[in-house]
Amino acid sequence: MAKWLLAVGVFLPIFSAQATQDPEALYNRTCAACHAGQLPQAPMRGDRAAWEPRLAQGMAQLVVHVTQGFKAMPPRGLCMDCSAEDYRLVILWMSGSPDT
């Protein structure tokens, strides 16, 4: 029984890992509520000048801001099923970064 539980404990995270979501679909579902111009302090999609100083902080810090909430941004950006990779990809997509 202990070996079976150990095996389940090792493989469960692998099989339950969430696939990365499409950045555009994720933006439309959650991010656009604030980043399409409704909140002036939220950088709009494609506004490279607004995104540049944020990207200069580093992607790890931006993902922390999204996950924990920052200023007017609610924790997790109201996306409760998003992974850190989802956040990274949608940030790159919204910022118009050539890394996308």
MMTF fields as JSON, N, C-alpha, C and O atoms, coordinates in Angstrom:
{
  "mmtfVersion": "1.0.0",
  "mmtfProducer": "UNKNOWN",
  "numBonds": 399,
  "numAtoms": 400,
  "numGroups": 100,
  "numChains": 1,
  "numModels": 1,
  "chainsPerModel": [1],
  "groupsPerChain": [100],
  "chainIdList": ["A"],
  "bondAtomList": [4, 2, 8, 6, 12, 10, 16, 14, 20, 18, 24, 22, 28, 26, 32, 30, 36, 34, 40, 38, 44, 42, 48, 46, 52, 50, 56, 54, 60, 58, 64, 62, 68, 66, 72, 70, 76, 74, 80, 78, 84, 82, 88, 86, 92, 90, 96, 94, 100, 98, 104, 102, 108, 106, 112, 110, 116, 114, 120, 118, 124, 122, 128, 126, 132, 130, 136, 134, 140, 138, 144, 142, 148, 146, 152, 150, 156, 154, 160, 158, 164, 162, 168, 166, 172, 170, 176, 174, 180, 178, 184, 182, 188, 186, 192, 190, 196, 194, 200, 198, 204, 202, 208, 206, 212, 210, 216, 214, 220, 218, 224, 222, 228, 226, 232, 230, 236, 234, 240, 238, 244, 242, 248, 246, 252, 250, 256, 254, 260, 258, 264, 262, 268, 266, 272, 270, 276, 274, 280, 278, 284, 282, 288, 286, 292, 290, 296, 294, 300, 298, 304, 302, 308, 306, 312, 310, 316, 314, 320, 318, 324, 322, 328, 326, 332, 330, 336, 334, 340, 338, 344, 342, 348, 346, 352, 350, 356, 354, 360, 358, 364, 362, 368, 366, 372, 370, 376, 374, 380, 378, 384, 382, 388, 386, 392, 390, 396, 394],
  "bondOrderList": [1, 1, 1, 1, 1, 1, 1, 1, 1, 1, 1, 1, 1, 1, 1, 1, 1, 1, 1, 1, 1, 1, 1, 1, 1, 1, 1, 1, 1, 1, 1, 1, 1, 1, 1, 1, 1, 1, 1, 1, 1, 1, 1, 1, 1, 1, 1, 1, 1, 1, 1, 1, 1, 1, 1, 1, 1, 1, 1, 1, 1, 1, 1, 1, 1, 1, 1, 1, 1, 1, 1, 1, 1, 1, 1, 1, 1, 1, 1, 1, 1, 1, 1, 1, 1, 1, 1, 1, 1, 1, 1, 1, 1, 1, 1, 1, 1, 1, 1],
  "groupList": [{"groupName": "MET", "atomNameList": ["N", "CA", "C", "O"], "elementList": ["N", "C", "C", "O"], "formalChargeList": [0, 0, 0, 0], "bondAtomList": [1, 0, 2, 1, 3, 2], "bondOrderList": [1, 1, 2], "singleLetterCode": "M", "chemCompType": "L-PEPTIDE LINKING"}, {"groupName": "ALA", "atomNameList": ["N", "CA", "C", "O"], "elementList": ["N", "C", "C", "O"], "formalChargeList": [0, 0, 0, 0], "bondAtomList": [1, 0, 2, 1, 3, 2], "bondOrderList": [1, 1, 2], "singleLetterCode": "A", "chemCompType": "L-PEPTIDE LINKING"}, {"groupName": "LYS", "atomNameList": ["N", "CA", "C", "O"], "elementList": ["N", "C", "C", "O"], "formalChargeList": [0, 0, 0, 0], "bondAtomList": [1, 0, 2, 1, 3, 2], "bondOrderList": [1, 1, 2], "singleLetterCode": "K", "chemCompType": "L-PEPTIDE LINKING"}, {"groupName": "TRP", "atomNameList": ["N", "CA", "C", "O"], "elementList": ["N", "C", "C", "O"], "formalChargeList": [0, 0, 0, 0], "bondAtomList": [1, 0, 2, 1, 3, 2], "bondOrderList": [1, 1, 2], "singleLetterCode": "W", "chemCompType": "L-PEPTIDE LINKING"}, {"groupName": "LEU", "atomNameList": ["N", "CA", "C", "O"], "elementList": ["N", "C", "C", "O"], "formalChargeList": [0, 0, 0, 0], "bondAtomList": [1, 0, 2, 1, 3, 2], "bondOrderList": [1, 1, 2], "singleLetterCode": "L", "chemCompType": "L-PEPTIDE LINKING"}, {"groupName": "VAL", "atomNameList": ["N", "CA", "C", "O"], "elementList": ["N", "C", "C", "O"], "formalChargeList": [0, 0, 0, 0], "bondAtomList": [1, 0, 2, 1, 3, 2], "bondOrderList": [1, 1, 2], "singleLetterCode": "V", "chemCompType": "L-PEPTIDE LINKING"}, {"groupName": "GLY", "atomNameList": ["N", "CA", "C", "O"], "elementList": ["N", "C", "C", "O"], "formalChargeList": [0, 0, 0, 0], "bondAtomList": [1, 0, 2, 1, 3, 2], "bondOrderList": [1, 1, 2], "singleLetterCode": "G", "chemCompType": "PEPTIDE LINKING"}, {"groupName": "PHE", "atomNameList": ["N", "CA", "C", "O"], "elementList": ["N", "C", "C", "O"], "formalChargeList": [0, 0, 0, 0], "bondAtomList": [1, 0, 2, 1, 3, 2], "bondOrderList": [1, 1, 2], "singleLetterCode": "F", "chemCompType": "L-PEPTIDE LINKING"}, {"groupName": "PRO", "atomNameList": ["N", "CA", "C", "O"], "elementList": ["N", "C", "C", "O"], "formalChargeList": [0, 0, 0, 0], "bondAtomList": [1, 0, 2, 1, 3, 2], "bondOrderList": [1, 1, 2], "singleLetterCode": "P", "chemCompType": "L-PEPTIDE LINKING"}, {"groupName": "ILE", "atomNameList": ["N", "CA", "C", "O"], "elementList": ["N", "C", "C", "O"], "formalChargeList": [0, 0, 0, 0], "bondAtomList": [1, 0, 2, 1, 3, 2], "bondOrderList": [1, 1, 2], "singleLetterCode": "I", "chemCompType": "L-PEPTIDE LINKING"}, {"groupName": "SER", "atomNameList": ["N", "CA", "C", "O"], "elementList": ["N", "C", "C", "O"], "formalChargeList": [0, 0, 0, 0], "bondAtomList": [1, 0, 2, 1, 3, 2], "bondOrderList": [1, 1, 2], "singleLetterCode": "S", "chemCompType": "L-PEPTIDE LINKING"}, {"groupName": "GLN", "atomNameList": ["N", "CA", "C", "O"], "elementList": ["N", "C", "C", "O"], "formalChargeList": [0, 0, 0, 0], "bondAtomList": [1, 0, 2, 1, 3, 2], "bondOrderList": [1, 1, 2], "singleLetterCode": "Q", "chemCompType": "L-PEPTIDE LINKING"}, {"groupName": "THR", "atomNameList": ["N", "CA", "C", "O"], "elementList": ["N", "C", "C", "O"], "formalChargeList": [0, 0, 0, 0], "bondAtomList": [1, 0, 2, 1, 3, 2], "bondOrderList": [1, 1, 2], "singleLetterCode": "T", "chemCompType": "L-PEPTIDE LINKING"}, {"groupName": "ASP", "atomNameList": ["N", "CA", "C", "O"], "elementList": ["N", "C", "C", "O"], "formalChargeList": [0, 0, 0, 0], "bondAtomList": [1, 0, 2, 1, 3, 2], "bondOrderList": [1, 1, 2], "singleLetterCode": "D", "chemCompType": "L-PEPTIDE LINKING"}, {"groupName": "GLU", "atomNameList": ["N", "CA", "C", "O"], "elementList": ["N", "C", "C", "O"], "formalChargeList": [0, 0, 0, 0], "bondAtomList": [1, 0, 2, 1, 3, 2], "bondOrderList": [1, 1, 2], "singleLetterCode": "E", "chemCompType": "L-PEPTIDE LINKING"}, {"groupName": "TYR", "atomNameList": ["N", "CA", "C", "O"], "elementList": ["N", "C", "C", "O"], "formalChargeList": [0, 0, 0, 0], "bondAtomList": [1, 0, 2, 1, 3, 2], "bondOrderList": [1, 1, 2], "singleLetterCode": "Y", "chemCompType": "L-PEPTIDE LINKING"}, {"groupName": "ASN", "atomNameList": ["N", "CA", "C", "O"], "elementList": ["N", "C", "C", "O"], "formalChargeList": [0, 0, 0, 0], "bondAtomList": [1, 0, 2, 1, 3, 2], "bondOrderList": [1, 1, 2], "singleLetterCode": "N", "chemCompType": "L-PEPTIDE LINKING"}, {"groupName": "ARG", "atomNameList": ["N", "CA", "C", "O"], "elementList": ["N", "C", "C", "O"], "formalChargeList": [0, 0, 0, 0], "bondAtomList": [1, 0, 2, 1, 3, 2], "bondOrderList": [1, 1, 2], "singleLetterCode": "R", "chemCompType": "L-PEPTIDE LINKING"}, {"groupName": "CYS", "atomNameList": ["N", "CA", "C", "O"], "elementList": ["N", "C", "C", "O"], "formalChargeList": [0, 0, 0, 0], "bondAtomList": [1, 0, 2, 1, 3, 2], "bondOrderList": [1, 1, 2], "singleLetterCode": "C", "chemCompType": "L-PEPTIDE LINKING"}, {"groupName": "HIS", "atomNameList": ["N", "CA", "C", "O"], "elementList": ["N", "C", "C", "O"], "formalChargeList": [0, 0, 0, 0], "bondAtomList": [1, 0, 2, 1, 3, 2], "bondOrderList": [1, 1, 2], "singleLetterCode": "H", "chemCompType": "L-PEPTIDE LINKING"}],
  "groupTypeList": [0, 1, 2, 3, 4, 4, 1, 5, 6, 5, 7, 4, 8, 9, 7, 10, 1, 11, 1, 12, 11, 13, 8, 14, 1, 4, 15, 16, 17, 12, 18, 1, 1, 18, 19, 1, 6, 11, 4, 8, 11, 1, 8, 0, 17, 6, 13, 17, 1, 1, 3, 14, 8, 17, 4, 1, 11, 6, 0, 1, 11, 4, 5, 5, 19, 5, 12, 11, 6, 7, 2, 1, 0, 8, 8, 17, 6, 4, 18, 0, 13, 18, 10, 1, 14, 13, 15, 17, 4, 5, 9, 4, 3, 0, 10, 6, 10, 8, 13, 12],
  "groupIdList": [1, 2, 3, 4, 5, 6, 7, 8, 9, 10, 11, 12, 13, 14, 15, 16, 17, 18, 19, 20, 21, 22, 23, 24, 25, 26, 27, 28, 29, 30, 31, 32, 33, 34, 35, 36, 37, 38, 39, 40, 41, 42, 43, 44, 45, 46, 47, 48, 49, 50, 51, 52, 53, 54, 55, 56, 57, 58, 59, 60, 61, 62, 63, 64, 65, 66, 67, 68, 69, 70, 71, 72, 73, 74, 75, 76, 77, 78, 79, 80, 81, 82, 83, 84, 85, 86, 87, 88, 89, 90, 91, 92, 93, 94, 95, 96, 97, 98, 99, 100],
  "secStructList": [7, 2, 2, 2, 2, 2, 2, 2, 2, 2, 2, 2, 2, 2, 2, 6, 7, 7, 7, 7, 7, 7, 2, 2, 2, 2, 0, 0, 0, 0, 0, 2, 2, 2, 2, 6, 6, 6, 1, 6, 6, 1, 7, 7, 6, 6, 7, 2, 2, 2, 2, 2, 2, 2, 2, 6, 6, 7, 2, 2, 2, 2, 2, 2, 2, 2, 2, 2, 7, 5, 6, 6, 5, 7, 4, 4, 4, 4, 7, 6, 6, 7, 7, 2, 2, 2, 2, 2, 2, 2, 2, 2, 2, 2, 2, 6, 7, 6, 6, 7],
  "xCoordList": [0.823, 0.0, 0.867, 0.57, 1.928, 2.805, 3.475, 3.625, 3.879, 4.504, 3.51, 3.869, 2.267, 1.243, 1.023, 0.95, 0.916, 0.73, 1.923, 1.758, 3.118, 4.309, 4.283, 4.611, 3.896, 3.82, 2.794, 3.049, 1.644, 0.613, 1.139, 0.928, 1.811, 2.35, 3.394, 3.519, 4.141, 5.177, 4.568, 4.971, 3.601, 3.077, 1.868, 1.575, 1.165, -0.019, 0.283, -0.458, 1.336, 1.601, 1.89, 1.573, 2.487, 2.804, 1.528, 1.383, 0.603, -0.621, -1.675, -2.588, -1.563, -2.555, -2.058, -2.752, -0.864, -0.324, -1.238, -1.705, -1.474, -2.377, -1.643, -0.52, -2.276, -1.693, -1.725, -2.612, -0.766, -0.705, -1.887, -2.229, -2.498, -3.66, -3.215, -2.125, -4.05, -3.778, -3.782, -4.77, -2.69, -2.617, -3.744, -4.265, -4.126, -5.195, -6.534, -7.293, -6.818, -8.066, -8.069, -9.089, -6.933, -6.816, -7.023, -7.741, -6.409, -6.588, -8.066, -8.6, -8.722, -10.131, -11.025, -12.03, -10.651, -11.468, -11.281, -12.252, -10.06, -9.821, -9.125, -9.545, -8.091, -7.241, -7.9, -7.702, -8.684, -9.278, -10.196, -10.423, -10.723, -11.615, -10.947, -11.628, -9.638, -8.912, -7.919, -7.698, -7.322, -6.236, -6.685, -5.852, -7.994, -8.489, -8.866, -9.57, -8.405, -8.625, -9.553, -9.711, -10.173, -11.105, -10.407, -10.961, -9.2, -8.415, -7.191, -6.339, -7.091, -5.984, -4.604, -3.634, -4.491, -3.183, -2.78, -1.622, -3.705, -3.393, -2.874, -3.567, -1.662, -1.116, -1.957, -2.311, -2.263, -3.085, -2.273, -1.051, -2.986, -2.358, -1.698, -2.32, -0.442, 0.285, 0.926, 1.617, 0.721, 1.31, 2.727, 2.953, 3.664, 5.045, 5.655, 6.427, 5.326, 5.878, 5.421, 6.195, 4.187, 3.678, 4.254, 4.467, 4.506, 5.011, 6.517, 7.006, 7.245, 8.711, 9.241, 10.061, 8.811, 9.346, 8.906, 9.609, 7.767, 7.312, 8.171, 8.601, 8.419, 9.254, 10.685, 11.365, 11.136, 12.489, 12.649, 13.77, 11.551, 11.6, 11.927, 12.342, 11.738, 11.979, 10.677, 9.75, 10.626, 9.41, 9.037, 7.856, 10.026, 9.728, 8.976, 8.024, 9.394, 8.721, 7.313, 6.395, 7.133, 5.798, 4.849, 3.684, 5.344, 4.511, 4.156, 3.037, 5.077, 4.777, 3.686, 2.761, 3.784, 2.769, 1.392, 0.397, 1.34, 0.06, -0.46, -1.632, 0.405, -0.01, -0.486, -1.516, 0.246, -0.075, -1.003, -1.6, -1.125, -1.861, -0.88, 0.09, -1.13, -0.219, -1.002, -1.612, -0.978, -1.745, -3.199, -3.834, -3.745, -5.163, -5.411, -6.561, -4.334, -4.51, -4.863, -4.144, -5.972, -6.357, -5.445, -4.856, -5.325, -4.513, -4.94, -6.125, -3.94, -4.083, -4.78, -5.168, -4.942, -5.601, -6.99, -7.519, -7.579, -8.899, -8.938, -10.013, -7.768, -7.698, -7.251, -6.055, -8.202, -7.894, -7.354, -6.839, -7.465, -6.941, -5.682, -5.284, -5.052, -3.847, -2.591, -2.51, -1.638, -0.335, 0.639, 0.33, 1.795, 2.832, 3.216, 3.495, 3.231, 3.558, 2.459, 2.755, 1.2, 0.107, 0.313, 0.175, 0.645, 0.87, 2.033, 1.943, 3.109, 4.276, 3.914, 4.282, 3.201, 2.846, 1.867, 1.985, 0.906, -0.058, 0.597, 0.238, 1.551, 2.292, 3.084, 3.072, 3.764, 4.513, 3.576, 3.891, 2.433, 1.47, 0.9, 0.815, 0.506, -0.075, 0.947, 0.609, 2.187, 3.217, 3.691, 4.378, 3.333, 3.809, 5.268, 5.944, 5.754, 7.168, 7.495, 6.696, 8.663, 9.05, 9.33, 9.513, 9.365, 9.612, 8.402, 8.49, 7.261, 6.049, 5.981, 5.03],
  "yCoordList": [-1.196, 0.0, 1.26, 2.217, 1.261, 2.431, 2.699, 3.851, 1.618, 1.8, 2.396, 3.24, 1.951, 2.477, 3.962, 4.744, 4.364, 5.772, 6.615, 7.743, 6.063, 6.771, 6.974, 8.054, 5.945, 6.053, 7.097, 7.896, 7.096, 8.086, 9.484, 10.41, 9.646, 10.945, 11.47, 12.68, 10.565, 10.966, 11.333, 12.32, 10.544, 10.744, 11.664, 12.167, 11.903, 12.75, 14.157, 14.653, 14.826, 16.169, 16.18, 17.15, 15.112, 15.036, 14.953, 15.649, 14.103, 13.887, 14.956, 15.12, 15.683, 16.718, 18.094, 19.09, 18.16, 19.451, 20.057, 19.37, 21.319, 22.013, 22.434, 22.936, 22.226, 22.673, 24.196, 24.827, 24.765, 26.209, 26.679, 26.069, 27.77, 28.317, 29.263, 29.831, 29.426, 30.346, 31.768, 32.18, 32.538, 33.883, 34.809, 35.577, 34.752, 35.64, 35.275, 36.157, 33.988, 33.552, 33.93, 34.366, 33.764, 34.132, 35.633, 36.056, 36.433, 37.886, 38.236, 39.023, 37.661, 37.968, 37.544, 38.193, 36.451, 35.911, 36.694, 36.905, 37.13, 37.747, 39.101, 40.032, 39.231, 40.43, 41.653, 42.776, 41.436, 42.566, 43.396, 44.573, 42.805, 43.547, 44.822, 45.819, 44.805, 45.991, 46.545, 47.755, 45.668, 46.069, 46.519, 46.729, 46.667, 47.163, 48.636, 49.154, 49.313, 50.745, 51.173, 52.371, 50.225, 50.567, 51.178, 52.057, 50.713, 51.253, 51.954, 51.304, 53.257, 53.995, 53.55, 53.688, 53.018, 52.597, 51.199, 50.809, 50.454, 49.132, 49.309, 49.882, 48.824, 49.001, 48.257, 47.093, 48.947, 48.348, 47.381, 47.483, 46.458, 45.483, 46.217, 47.051, 45.899, 46.475, 47.826, 48.35, 48.407, 49.706, 49.479, 49.402, 49.373, 49.045, 50.051, 49.667, 51.329, 52.354, 52.129, 52.34, 51.709, 51.44, 50.147, 50.038, 49.171, 47.882, 47.886, 47.12, 48.731, 48.716, 48.804, 47.968, 49.783, 49.829, 48.638, 48.245, 48.073, 46.888, 45.683, 44.935, 45.496, 44.378, 44.51, 43.508, 45.746, 45.971, 45.424, 45.172, 45.243, 44.664, 43.173, 42.597, 42.568, 41.135, 40.36, 40.71, 39.315, 38.516, 37.875, 37.792, 37.428, 36.797, 37.762, 37.367, 39.016, 40.008, 40.302, 40.469, 40.367, 40.605, 39.456, 39.685, 38.238, 37.081, 37.125, 36.772, 37.546, 37.711, 38.769, 38.572, 39.885, 40.936, 40.405, 40.695, 39.632, 39.073, 38.08, 38.12, 37.206, 36.152, 36.72, 36.294, 37.663, 38.196, 39.406, 39.772, 40.018, 41.267, 42.408, 42.282, 43.516, 44.658, 45.914, 46.009, 46.874, 48.111, 47.761, 47.091, 48.184, 47.924, 46.523, 46.112, 45.787, 44.457, 43.457, 43.335, 42.739, 41.746, 40.524, 40.246, 39.795, 38.573, 37.636, 37.426, 37.091, 36.144, 36.77, 36.056, 38.081, 38.743, 38.195, 38.264, 37.648, 37.008, 35.75, 35.287, 35.202, 33.942, 32.851, 32.661, 32.15, 31.156, 29.849, 29.022, 29.652, 28.425, 28.669, 27.811, 29.828, 30.159, 29.691, 29.73, 29.258, 28.866, 30.03, 31.01, 29.918, 30.94, 31.058, 32.157, 29.949, 29.975, 30.7, 31.436, 30.492, 31.228, 32.731, 33.499, 33.145, 34.564, 35.092, 36.172, 34.34, 34.762, 34.961, 35.968, 34.006, 34.088, 35.216, 35.88, 35.44, 36.515, 37.881, 38.832, 37.994, 39.252, 39.541, 40.667, 38.541, 38.725, 39.1, 39.98, 38.442, 38.709, 40.118, 40.838, 40.521, 41.852, 42.953, 44.008, 42.701, 43.742, 43.889, 44.855, 42.94, 42.995, 42.635, 42.997, 41.91, 41.528, 40.616, 39.753, 40.811, 39.939, 38.501, 37.618, 38.256, 36.908, 36.006, 34.821, 36.538, 35.705, 34.97, 34.226],
  "zCoordList": [0.0, 0.0, 0.0, -0.714, 0.793, 0.879, -0.473, -0.881, -1.167, -2.481, -3.476, -4.297, -3.394, -4.293, -4.034, -4.982, -2.776, -2.423, -2.865, -3.33, -2.717, -3.152, -4.665, -5.154, -5.398, -6.86, -7.275, -8.176, -6.626, -6.942, -6.631, -7.415, -5.513, -5.117, -6.09, -6.278, -6.709, -7.664, -9.012, -9.627, -9.474, -10.823, -10.909, -11.994, -9.831, -9.859, -10.365, -11.214, -9.888, -10.417, -11.916, -12.604, -12.417, -13.848, -14.668, -15.673, -14.243, -15.011, -14.765, -15.574, -13.663, -13.399, -13.811, -13.607, -14.388, -14.821, -15.883, -16.791, -15.75, -16.647, -17.912, -17.855, -19.029, -20.284, -20.325, -19.749, -20.999, -21.137, -21.984, -22.997, -21.546, -22.242, -23.352, -23.292, -24.347, -25.442, -24.889, -24.282, -25.085, -24.517, -24.967, -24.159, -26.231, -26.713, -26.067, -25.667, -25.968, -25.334, -23.854, -23.32, -23.204, -21.795, -21.622, -20.717, -22.469, -22.435, -22.582, -21.799, -23.57, -23.817, -22.656, -22.369, -21.991, -20.899, -19.604, -18.877, -19.295, -17.987, -18.044, -17.356, -18.83, -18.796, -19.419, -18.954, -20.47, -21.19, -20.308, -20.588, -19.254, -18.359, -17.855, -17.614, -17.694, -17.209, -18.233, -18.291, -19.037, -19.928, -21.318, -22.2, -21.517, -22.812, -22.716, -23.583, -21.67, -21.554, -20.433, -20.195, -19.738, -18.682, -17.463, -16.803, -17.169, -16.058, -16.633, -17.238, -16.458, -17.072, -16.604, -17.349, -15.385, -14.887, -15.382, -15.233, -15.958, -16.506, -17.927, -18.767, -18.209, -19.56, -20.595, -20.411, -21.672, -22.715, -23.571, -23.68, -24.164, -25.059, -26.216, -26.873, -26.456, -27.574, -27.312, -28.187, -26.137, -25.8, -25.281, -24.073, -26.197, -25.834, -24.871, -23.993, -25.014, -24.122, -22.683, -21.749, -22.497, -21.15, -20.589, -19.381, -21.447, -20.993, -20.739, -19.909, -21.437, -21.345, -19.916, -19.538, -19.093, -17.729, -16.881, -15.949, -17.193, -16.458, -16.824, -15.947, -18.115, -18.554, -18.033, -17.813, -17.836, -17.32, -15.898, -15.455, -15.193, -13.839, -13.87, -12.864, -15.014, -15.168, -15.122, -14.391, -15.905, -16.005, -14.666, -14.327, -13.912, -12.618, -11.71, -11.037, -11.688, -10.838, -11.343, -10.541, -12.648, -13.193, -12.852, -12.527, -12.925, -12.577, -11.087, -10.716, -10.239, -8.811, -8.633, -7.845, -9.353, -9.254, -9.643, -8.978, -10.713, -11.145, -10.1, -9.724, -9.645, -8.726, -7.39, -6.866, -6.847, -5.527, -5.575, -4.562, -6.728, -6.846, -6.654, -5.906, -7.325, -7.244, -7.589, -8.654, -6.677, -6.838, -7.137, -6.323, -8.264, -8.559, -9.119, -9.271, -9.428, -10.005, -8.911, -7.919, -9.091, -8.082, -8.147, -9.192, -7.041, -7.061, -8.183, -8.442, -8.825, -9.931, -11.138, -12.063, -11.143, -12.263, -12.497, -13.607, -11.441, -11.469, -12.335, -12.715, -12.646, -13.398, -12.431, -12.206, -11.873, -10.85, -11.409, -10.657, -12.722, -13.31, -14.134, -14.921, -13.963, -14.716, -13.991, -12.763, -14.76, -14.226, -14.4, -15.078, -13.795, -13.968, -15.444, -15.924, -16.155, -17.584, -18.373, -19.314, -17.991, -18.636, -18.46, -19.412, -17.236, -16.972, -17.808, -18.392, -17.863, -18.629, -20.106, -20.712, -20.668, -22.083, -22.378, -23.408, -21.494, -21.752, -21.566, -22.26, -20.643, -20.487, -21.76, -22.258, -22.28, -23.524, -24.661, -25.462, -24.737, -25.805, -25.681, -26.676, -24.468, -24.267, -24.532, -25.069, -24.154, -24.295, -25.729, -26.06, -26.582, -27.964, -28.07, -29.033, -27.06, -27.026, -28.213, -28.577, -28.807, -29.921, -29.469, -30.308, -28.152, -27.635, -27.749, -27.426, -28.206, -28.294, -29.597, -29.837]
}
